[in-house]
Short mmCIF file of C-alpha atoms in Angstrom, two decimals:
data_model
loop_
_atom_site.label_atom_id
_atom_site.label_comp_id
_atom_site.label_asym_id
_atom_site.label_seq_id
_atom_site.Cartn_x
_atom_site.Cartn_y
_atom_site.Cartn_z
CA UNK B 1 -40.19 -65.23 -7.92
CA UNK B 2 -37.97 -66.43 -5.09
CA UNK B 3 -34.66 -64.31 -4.48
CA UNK B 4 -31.66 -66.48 -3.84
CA UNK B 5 -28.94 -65.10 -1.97
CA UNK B 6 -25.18 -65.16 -2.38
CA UNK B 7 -24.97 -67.96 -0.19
CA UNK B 8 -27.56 -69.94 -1.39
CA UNK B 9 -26.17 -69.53 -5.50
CA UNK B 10 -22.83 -70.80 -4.18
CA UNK B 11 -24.01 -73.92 -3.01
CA UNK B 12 -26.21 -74.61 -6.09
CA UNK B 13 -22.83 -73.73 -8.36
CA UNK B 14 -21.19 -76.30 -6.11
CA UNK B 15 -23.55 -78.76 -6.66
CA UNK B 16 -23.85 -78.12 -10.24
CA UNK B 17 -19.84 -78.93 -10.60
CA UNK B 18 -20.09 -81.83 -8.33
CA UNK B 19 -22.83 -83.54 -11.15
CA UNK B 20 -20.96 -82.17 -14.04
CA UNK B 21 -18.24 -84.22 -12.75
CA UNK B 22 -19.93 -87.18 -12.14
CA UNK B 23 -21.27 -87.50 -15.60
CA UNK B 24 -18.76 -89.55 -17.02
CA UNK B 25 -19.45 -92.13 -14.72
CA UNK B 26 -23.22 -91.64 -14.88
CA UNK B 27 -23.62 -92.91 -18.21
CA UNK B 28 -21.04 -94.13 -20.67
CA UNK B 29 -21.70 -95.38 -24.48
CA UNK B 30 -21.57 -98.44 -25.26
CA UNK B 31 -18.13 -98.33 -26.78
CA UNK B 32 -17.06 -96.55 -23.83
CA UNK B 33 -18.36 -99.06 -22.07
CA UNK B 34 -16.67 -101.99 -23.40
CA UNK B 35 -12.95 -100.32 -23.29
CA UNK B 36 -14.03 -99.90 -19.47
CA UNK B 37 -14.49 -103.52 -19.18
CA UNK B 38 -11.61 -104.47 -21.25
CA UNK B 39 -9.34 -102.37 -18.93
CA UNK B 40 -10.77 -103.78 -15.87
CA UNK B 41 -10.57 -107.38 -17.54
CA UNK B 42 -6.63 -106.68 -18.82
CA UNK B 43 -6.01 -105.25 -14.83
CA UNK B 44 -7.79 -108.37 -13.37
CA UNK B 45 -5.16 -110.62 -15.58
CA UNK B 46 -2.11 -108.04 -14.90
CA UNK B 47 -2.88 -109.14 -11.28
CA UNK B 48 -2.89 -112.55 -12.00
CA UNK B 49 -0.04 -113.11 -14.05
CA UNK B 50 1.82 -111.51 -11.06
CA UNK B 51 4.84 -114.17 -10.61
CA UNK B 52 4.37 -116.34 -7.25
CA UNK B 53 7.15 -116.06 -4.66
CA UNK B 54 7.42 -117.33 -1.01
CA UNK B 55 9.97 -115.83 1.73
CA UNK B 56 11.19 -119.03 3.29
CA UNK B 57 13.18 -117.77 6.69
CA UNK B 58 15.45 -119.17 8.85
CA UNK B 59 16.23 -115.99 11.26
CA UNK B 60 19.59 -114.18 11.05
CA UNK B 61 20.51 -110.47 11.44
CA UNK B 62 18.15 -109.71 8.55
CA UNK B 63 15.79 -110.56 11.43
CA UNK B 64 17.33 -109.29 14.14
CA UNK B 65 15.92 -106.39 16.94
CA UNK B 66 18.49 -104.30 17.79
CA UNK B 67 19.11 -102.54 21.51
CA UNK B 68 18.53 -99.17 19.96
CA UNK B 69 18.20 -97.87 16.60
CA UNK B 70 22.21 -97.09 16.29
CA UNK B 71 23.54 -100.45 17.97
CA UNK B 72 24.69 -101.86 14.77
CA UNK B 73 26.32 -105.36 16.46
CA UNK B 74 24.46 -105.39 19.65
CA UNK B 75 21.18 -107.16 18.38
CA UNK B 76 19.47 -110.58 19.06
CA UNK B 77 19.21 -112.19 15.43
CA UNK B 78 16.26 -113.80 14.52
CA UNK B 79 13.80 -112.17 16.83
CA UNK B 80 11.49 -111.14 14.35
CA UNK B 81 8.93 -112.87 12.12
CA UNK B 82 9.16 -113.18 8.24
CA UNK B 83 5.53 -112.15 8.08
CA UNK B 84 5.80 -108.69 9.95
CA UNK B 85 8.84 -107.60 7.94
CA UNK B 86 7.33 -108.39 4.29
CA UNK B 87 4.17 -106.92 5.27
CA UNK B 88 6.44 -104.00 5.71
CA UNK B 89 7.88 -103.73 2.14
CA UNK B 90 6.87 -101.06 0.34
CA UNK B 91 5.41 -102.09 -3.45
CA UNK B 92 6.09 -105.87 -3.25
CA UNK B 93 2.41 -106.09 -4.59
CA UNK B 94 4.04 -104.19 -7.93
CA UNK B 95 6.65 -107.46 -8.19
CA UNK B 96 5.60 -110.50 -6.85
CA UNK B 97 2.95 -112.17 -5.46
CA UNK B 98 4.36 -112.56 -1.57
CA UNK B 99 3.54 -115.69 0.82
CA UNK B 100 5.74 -116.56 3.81
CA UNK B 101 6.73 -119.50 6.01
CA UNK B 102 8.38 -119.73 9.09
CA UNK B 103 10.89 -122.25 8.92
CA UNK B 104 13.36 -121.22 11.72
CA UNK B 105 14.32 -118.33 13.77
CA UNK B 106 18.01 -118.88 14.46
CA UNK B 107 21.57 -117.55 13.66
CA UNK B 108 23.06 -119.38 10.75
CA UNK B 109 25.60 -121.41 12.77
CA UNK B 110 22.81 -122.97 14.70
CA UNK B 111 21.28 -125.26 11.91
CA UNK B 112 22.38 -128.82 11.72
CA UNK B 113 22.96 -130.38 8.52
CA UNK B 114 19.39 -132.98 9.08
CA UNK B 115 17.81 -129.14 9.69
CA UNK B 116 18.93 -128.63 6.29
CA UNK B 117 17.63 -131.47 4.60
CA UNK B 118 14.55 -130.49 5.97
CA UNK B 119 14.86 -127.44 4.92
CA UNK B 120 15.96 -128.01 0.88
CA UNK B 121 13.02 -130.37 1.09
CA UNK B 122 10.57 -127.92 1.57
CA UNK B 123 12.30 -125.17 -1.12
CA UNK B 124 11.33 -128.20 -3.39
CA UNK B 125 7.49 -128.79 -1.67
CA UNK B 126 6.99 -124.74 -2.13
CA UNK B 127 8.23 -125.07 -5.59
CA UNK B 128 5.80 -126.73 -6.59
CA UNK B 129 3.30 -124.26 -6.71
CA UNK B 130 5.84 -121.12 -6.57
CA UNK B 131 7.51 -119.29 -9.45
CA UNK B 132 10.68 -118.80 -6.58
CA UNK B 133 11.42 -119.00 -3.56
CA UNK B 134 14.06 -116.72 -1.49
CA UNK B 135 15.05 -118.03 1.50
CA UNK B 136 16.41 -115.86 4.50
CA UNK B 137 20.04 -117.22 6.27
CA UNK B 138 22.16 -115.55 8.86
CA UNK B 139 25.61 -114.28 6.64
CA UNK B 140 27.90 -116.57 8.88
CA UNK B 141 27.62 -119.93 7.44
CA UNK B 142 25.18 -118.47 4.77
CA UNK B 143 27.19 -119.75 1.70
CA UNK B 144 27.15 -123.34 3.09
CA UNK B 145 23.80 -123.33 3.23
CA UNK B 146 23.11 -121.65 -0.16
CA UNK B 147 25.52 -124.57 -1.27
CA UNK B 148 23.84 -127.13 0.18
CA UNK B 149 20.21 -126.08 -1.32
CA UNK B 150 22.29 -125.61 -4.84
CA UNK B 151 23.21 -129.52 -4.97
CA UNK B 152 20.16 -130.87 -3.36
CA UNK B 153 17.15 -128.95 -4.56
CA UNK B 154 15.53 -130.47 -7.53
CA UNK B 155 13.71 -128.04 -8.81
CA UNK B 156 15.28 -125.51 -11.76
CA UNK B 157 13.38 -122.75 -10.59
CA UNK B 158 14.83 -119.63 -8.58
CA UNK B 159 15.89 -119.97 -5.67
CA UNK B 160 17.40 -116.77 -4.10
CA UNK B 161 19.36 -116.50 -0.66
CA UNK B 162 19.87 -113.48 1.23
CA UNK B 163 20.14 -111.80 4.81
CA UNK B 164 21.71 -108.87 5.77
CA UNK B 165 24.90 -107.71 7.73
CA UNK B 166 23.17 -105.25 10.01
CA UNK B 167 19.75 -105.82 11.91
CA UNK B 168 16.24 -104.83 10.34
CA UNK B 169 16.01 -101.56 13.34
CA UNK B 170 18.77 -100.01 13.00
CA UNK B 171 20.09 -96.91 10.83
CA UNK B 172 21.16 -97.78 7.57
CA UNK B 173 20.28 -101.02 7.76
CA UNK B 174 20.63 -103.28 4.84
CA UNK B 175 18.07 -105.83 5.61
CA UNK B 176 14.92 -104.45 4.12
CA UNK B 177 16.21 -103.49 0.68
CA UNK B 178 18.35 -107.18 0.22
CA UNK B 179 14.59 -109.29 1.29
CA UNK B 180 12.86 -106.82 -1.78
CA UNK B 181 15.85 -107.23 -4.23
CA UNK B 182 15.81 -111.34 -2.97
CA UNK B 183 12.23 -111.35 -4.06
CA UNK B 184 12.64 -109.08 -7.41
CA UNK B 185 15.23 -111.14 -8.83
CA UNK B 186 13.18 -114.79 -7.65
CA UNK B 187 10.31 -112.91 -9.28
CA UNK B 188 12.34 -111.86 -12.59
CA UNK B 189 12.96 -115.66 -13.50
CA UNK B 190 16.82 -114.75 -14.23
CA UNK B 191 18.42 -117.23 -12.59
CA UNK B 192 15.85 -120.16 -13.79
CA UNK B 193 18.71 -122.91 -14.70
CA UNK B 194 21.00 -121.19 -12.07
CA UNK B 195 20.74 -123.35 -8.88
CA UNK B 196 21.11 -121.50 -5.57
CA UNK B 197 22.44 -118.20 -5.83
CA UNK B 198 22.89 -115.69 -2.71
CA UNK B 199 21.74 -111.92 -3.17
CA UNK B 200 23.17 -108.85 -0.78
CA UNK B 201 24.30 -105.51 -1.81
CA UNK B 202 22.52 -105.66 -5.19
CA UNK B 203 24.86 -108.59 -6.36
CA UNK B 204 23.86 -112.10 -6.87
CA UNK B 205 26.31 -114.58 -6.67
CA UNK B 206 26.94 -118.65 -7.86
CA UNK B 207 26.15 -120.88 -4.58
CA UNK B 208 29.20 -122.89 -4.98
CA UNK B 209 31.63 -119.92 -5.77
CA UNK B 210 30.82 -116.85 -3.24
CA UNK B 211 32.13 -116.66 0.24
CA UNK B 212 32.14 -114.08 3.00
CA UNK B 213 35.15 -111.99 3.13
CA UNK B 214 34.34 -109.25 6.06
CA UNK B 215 32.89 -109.60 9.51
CA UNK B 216 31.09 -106.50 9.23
CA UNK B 217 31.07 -104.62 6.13
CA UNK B 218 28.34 -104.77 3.89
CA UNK B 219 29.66 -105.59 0.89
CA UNK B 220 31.11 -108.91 2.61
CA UNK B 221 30.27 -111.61 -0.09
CA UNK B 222 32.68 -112.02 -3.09
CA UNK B 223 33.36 -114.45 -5.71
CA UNK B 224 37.15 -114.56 -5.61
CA UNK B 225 39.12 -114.13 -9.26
CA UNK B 226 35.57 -114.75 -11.33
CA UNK B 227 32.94 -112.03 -9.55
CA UNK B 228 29.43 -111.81 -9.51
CA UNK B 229 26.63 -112.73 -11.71
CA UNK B 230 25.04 -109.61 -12.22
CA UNK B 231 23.52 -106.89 -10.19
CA UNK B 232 20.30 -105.17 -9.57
CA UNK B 233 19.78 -101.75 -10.09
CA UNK B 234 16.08 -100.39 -9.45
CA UNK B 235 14.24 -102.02 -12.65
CA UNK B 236 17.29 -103.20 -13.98
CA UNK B 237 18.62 -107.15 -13.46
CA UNK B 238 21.80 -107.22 -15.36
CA UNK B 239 23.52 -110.80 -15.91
CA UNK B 240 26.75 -110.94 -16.99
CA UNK B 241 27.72 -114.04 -16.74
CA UNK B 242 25.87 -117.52 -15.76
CA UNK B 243 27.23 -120.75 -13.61
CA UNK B 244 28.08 -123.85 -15.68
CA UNK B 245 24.66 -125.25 -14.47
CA UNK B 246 22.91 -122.99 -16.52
CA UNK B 247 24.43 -124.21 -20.28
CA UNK B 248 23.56 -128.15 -19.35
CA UNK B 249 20.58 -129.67 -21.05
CA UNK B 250 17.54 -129.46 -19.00
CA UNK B 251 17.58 -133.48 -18.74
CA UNK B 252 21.27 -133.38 -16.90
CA UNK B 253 20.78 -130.43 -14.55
CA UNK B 254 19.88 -132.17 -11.49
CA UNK B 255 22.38 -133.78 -9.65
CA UNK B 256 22.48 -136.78 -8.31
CA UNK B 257 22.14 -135.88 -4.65
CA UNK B 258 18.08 -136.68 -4.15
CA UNK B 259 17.63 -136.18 -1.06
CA UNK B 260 13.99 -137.74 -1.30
CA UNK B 261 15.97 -140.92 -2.07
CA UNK B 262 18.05 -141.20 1.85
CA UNK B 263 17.06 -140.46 5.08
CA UNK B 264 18.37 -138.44 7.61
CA UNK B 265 20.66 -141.04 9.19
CA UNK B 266 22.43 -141.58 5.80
CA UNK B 267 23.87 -138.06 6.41
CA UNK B 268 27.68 -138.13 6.44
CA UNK B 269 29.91 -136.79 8.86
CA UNK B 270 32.53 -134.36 8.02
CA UNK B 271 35.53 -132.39 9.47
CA UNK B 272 37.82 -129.81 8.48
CA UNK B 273 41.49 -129.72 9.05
CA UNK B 274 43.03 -126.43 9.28
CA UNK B 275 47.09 -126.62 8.51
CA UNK B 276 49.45 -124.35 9.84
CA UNK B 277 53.07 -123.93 10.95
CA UNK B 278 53.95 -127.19 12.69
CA UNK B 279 50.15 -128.25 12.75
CA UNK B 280 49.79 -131.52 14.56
CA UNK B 281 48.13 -134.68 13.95
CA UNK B 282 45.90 -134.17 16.65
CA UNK B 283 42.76 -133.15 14.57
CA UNK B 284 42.77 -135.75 11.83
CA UNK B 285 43.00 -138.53 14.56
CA UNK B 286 40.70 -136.99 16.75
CA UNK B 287 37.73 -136.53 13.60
CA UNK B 288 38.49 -140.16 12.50
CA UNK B 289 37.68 -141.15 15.88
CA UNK B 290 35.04 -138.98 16.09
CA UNK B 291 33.53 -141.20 12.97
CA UNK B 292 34.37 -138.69 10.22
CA UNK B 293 33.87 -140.50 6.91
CA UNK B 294 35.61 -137.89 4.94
CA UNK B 295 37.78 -134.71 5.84
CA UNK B 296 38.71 -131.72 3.83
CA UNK B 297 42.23 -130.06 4.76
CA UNK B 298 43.07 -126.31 4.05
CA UNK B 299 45.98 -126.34 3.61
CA UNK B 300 48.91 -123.64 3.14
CA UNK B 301 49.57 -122.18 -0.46
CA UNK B 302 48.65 -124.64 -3.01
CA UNK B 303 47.06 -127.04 -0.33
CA UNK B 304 50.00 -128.42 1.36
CA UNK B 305 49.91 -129.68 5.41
CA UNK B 306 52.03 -130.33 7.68
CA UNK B 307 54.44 -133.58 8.03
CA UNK B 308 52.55 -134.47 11.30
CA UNK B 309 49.02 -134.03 9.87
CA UNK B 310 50.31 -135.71 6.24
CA UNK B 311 51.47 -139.17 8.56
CA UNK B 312 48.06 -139.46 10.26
CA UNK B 313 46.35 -138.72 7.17
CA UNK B 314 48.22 -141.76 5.32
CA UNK B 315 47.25 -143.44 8.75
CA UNK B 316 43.20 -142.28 8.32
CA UNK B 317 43.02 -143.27 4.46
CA UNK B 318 44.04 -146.69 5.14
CA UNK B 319 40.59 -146.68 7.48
CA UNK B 320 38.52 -145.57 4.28
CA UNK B 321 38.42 -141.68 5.48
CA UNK B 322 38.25 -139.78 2.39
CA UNK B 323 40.11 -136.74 1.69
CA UNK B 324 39.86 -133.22 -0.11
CA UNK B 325 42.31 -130.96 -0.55
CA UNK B 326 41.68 -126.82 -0.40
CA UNK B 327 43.98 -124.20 0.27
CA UNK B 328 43.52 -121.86 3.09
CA UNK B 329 44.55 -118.38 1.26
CA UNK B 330 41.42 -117.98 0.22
CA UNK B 331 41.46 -118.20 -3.96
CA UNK B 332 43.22 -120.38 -6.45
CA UNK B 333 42.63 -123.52 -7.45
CA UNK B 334 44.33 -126.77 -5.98
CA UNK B 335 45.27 -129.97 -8.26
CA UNK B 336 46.72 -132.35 -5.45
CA UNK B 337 45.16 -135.74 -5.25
CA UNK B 338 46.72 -139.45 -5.21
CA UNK B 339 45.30 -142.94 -3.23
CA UNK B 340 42.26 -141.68 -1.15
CA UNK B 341 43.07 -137.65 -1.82
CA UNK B 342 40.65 -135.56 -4.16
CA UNK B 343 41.74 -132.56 -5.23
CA UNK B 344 39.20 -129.67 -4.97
CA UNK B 345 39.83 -127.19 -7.49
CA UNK B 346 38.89 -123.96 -6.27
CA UNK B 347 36.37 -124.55 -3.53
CA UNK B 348 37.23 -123.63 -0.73
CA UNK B 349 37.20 -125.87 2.62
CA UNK B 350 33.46 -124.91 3.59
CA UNK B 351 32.00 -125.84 0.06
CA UNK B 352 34.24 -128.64 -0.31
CA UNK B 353 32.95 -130.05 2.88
CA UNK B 354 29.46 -129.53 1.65
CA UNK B 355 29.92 -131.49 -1.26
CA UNK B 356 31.77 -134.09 0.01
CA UNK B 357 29.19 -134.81 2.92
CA UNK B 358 26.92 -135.36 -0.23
CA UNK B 359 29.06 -137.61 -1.77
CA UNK B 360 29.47 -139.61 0.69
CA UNK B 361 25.96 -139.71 2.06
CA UNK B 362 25.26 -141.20 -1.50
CA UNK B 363 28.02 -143.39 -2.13
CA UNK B 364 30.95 -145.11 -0.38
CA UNK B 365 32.74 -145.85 -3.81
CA UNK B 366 35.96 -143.54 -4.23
CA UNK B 367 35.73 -143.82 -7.44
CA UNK B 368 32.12 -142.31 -7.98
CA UNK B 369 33.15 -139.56 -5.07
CA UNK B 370 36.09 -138.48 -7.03
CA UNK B 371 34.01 -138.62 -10.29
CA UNK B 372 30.82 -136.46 -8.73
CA UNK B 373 33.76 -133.78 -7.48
CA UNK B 374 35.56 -133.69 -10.77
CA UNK B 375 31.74 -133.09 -12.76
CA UNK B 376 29.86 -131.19 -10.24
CA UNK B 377 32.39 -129.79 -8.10
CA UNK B 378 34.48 -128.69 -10.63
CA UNK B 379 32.19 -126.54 -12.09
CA UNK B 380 33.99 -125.94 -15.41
CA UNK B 381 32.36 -125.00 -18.40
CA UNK B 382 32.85 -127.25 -21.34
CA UNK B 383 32.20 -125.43 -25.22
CA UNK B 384 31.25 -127.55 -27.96
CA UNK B 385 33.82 -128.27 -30.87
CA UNK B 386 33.78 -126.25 -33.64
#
């Protein structure tokens, strides 16, 4: 009989183990068998039932490349591509099925408004096949754009906004954990009903109500006197309260501003007045000849301007200029109207220019202007009777 040595038992006990543990795998029974393939089948489906969400970005300082990793305002915004930095999320592939497109790599304050009619058109196209969509924005004129998608996109589904207030290689930066939250909450279905709503600093807010408050804090966007929507925390998507879009029948959700139904030279022009101390008439007569079809004032306290600006106003409305009324402090709500004046409730100047570009891209009838604001711009929630 052959000896074996030491060496030569060890690696036979080796390979013994190494077969012993293959077994299993060797040779199941049948019933083993099938709960194998109904796991793999029930995985398979887990996969596809995965909810479909596309990163539509525009640039910003979500994308930006910073000098070095601690210049925290020294960066070029939108310098990098969508696709590189959602490849770069960690377990989006737990929450979403991820696709990407390339709209625009810009600040915020560089889009036109025909850029954003191109752009709420293809929210809608993406839609289509899409359980969400999130769409990446510079923060500076980020809540006129989330407005703007709010009253023009058709669709009900979610559509989430977001950026970030410092660049995607830097320290600390913000950027990567706002484009996974975006895409969580467009995933959860949440906001279905919603309209727009923008998402930083695990807070989502109502389109029409949030506004920047900081220059460079992270916690910059606010809903003034009402707050937030909800917030996301890990696994858990709180809502606590919903926009009055959400409680309308599914049939009167849309509003009325198709944008599949004008072209891009329909588009309104609109100015803002800014009152102050003594302000002069000089802007209101210099936007009417400029071809301003409507113009929103912010005005001081409740909305009032100045004696100078009131006189060419009177002067402008006798043209057919339009006019809104905001106040400049910020929050509160504004009631002043009268012959060719809307009041604008609590939007402020930005969002009241927004809508009132709509309006009158749709309509020259005062009437059905001042109707659309006191409906859709309003924004108040009506409870049935008891």
């Amino acid at each position: 009989m052959k000896k074996w040595s030491s060496r030569n038992l060890k690696n036979l006990l080796v390979a013994g183990l190494a077969v012993t543990a293959l077994l299993p795998n060797l040779y199941l029974s049948p019933a083993s068998a099938a709960e194998a393939a109904v796991n793999a089948t029930a995985a398979t489906e887990a996969a596809k039932e995965l909810p479909k969400v596309q990163v539509i970005a525009t640039g910003g300082t979500l994308a930006g490349l910073s000098t070095d990793k601690t210049s925290f305002q020294t960066y070029k915004a939108g310098s990098l591509p969508i696709a590189d930095l959602v490849a770069s999320l960690p377990n989006k592939e737990q929450i979403a099925e991820v696709t990407t497109y390339q709209f625009g790599n810009s600040g915020s304050s560089a889009y036109t408004i025909e850029q954003l009619y191109d752009l709420s058109l293809k929210v809608d196209e993406a839609l289509k096949t899409q359980d969400g969509v999130v769409v990446t924005s510079g923060t500076d004129t980020m809540e006129e754009i989330a407005y703007f998608l709010d009253l023009t996109v058709r669709s009900p589904k979610p559509v989430v906004v977001t950026g970030s207030m410092r660049p995607w290689t830097v320290i600390g930066t913000d950027a990567p954990a706002n484009l996974y939250n975006a895409i969580k909450l467009a995933a959860s279905g949440k906001t279905k009903y919603f309209g727009t709503v923008l998402m930083l600093n695990d807070e989502f807010h109502a389109a029409r109500d949030v506004t920047k408050t900081n220059s460079y804090r992270t916690d910059t966007f606010v809903t003034p006197e009402i707050g937030a929507l909800g917030y996301i925390d890990e696994n858990n998507i709180r809502v606590y309260r919903a926009p009055f879009r959400a409680l309308k029948p599914a049939s009167e959700w849309a509003t009325p501003f198709d944008l599949g139904k004008i072209s891009k030279a329909d588009l309104a022009k609109l100015e803002i007045a800014y009152s102050y101390q003594d302000a002069g008439p000089g802007a209101i007569s210099g936007f009417v000849a400029g071809g301003a079809k409507g113009i929103v004032t912010a005005g001081t306290g409740a909305g009032g301007i100045s004696k100078a600006m009131s006189e060419e106003r009177k002067a402008a409305i006798e043209k057919g200029v339009v006019f809104v009324t905001t106040t400049r402090t910020g929050s509160g709500s504004n009631y002043s109207s009268g012959d060719g004046i809307i009041a604008g409730d609590n939007l402020n100047a930005a969002h009241a220019r927004i809508l009132l570009l709509l309006c009158l891209s749709f309509t020259s009838d005062f009437d059905t202007v001042k109707d659309w604001f006191t409906t859709i711009g309003y924004g108040q929630i009506e409870l049935p009777e008891k």
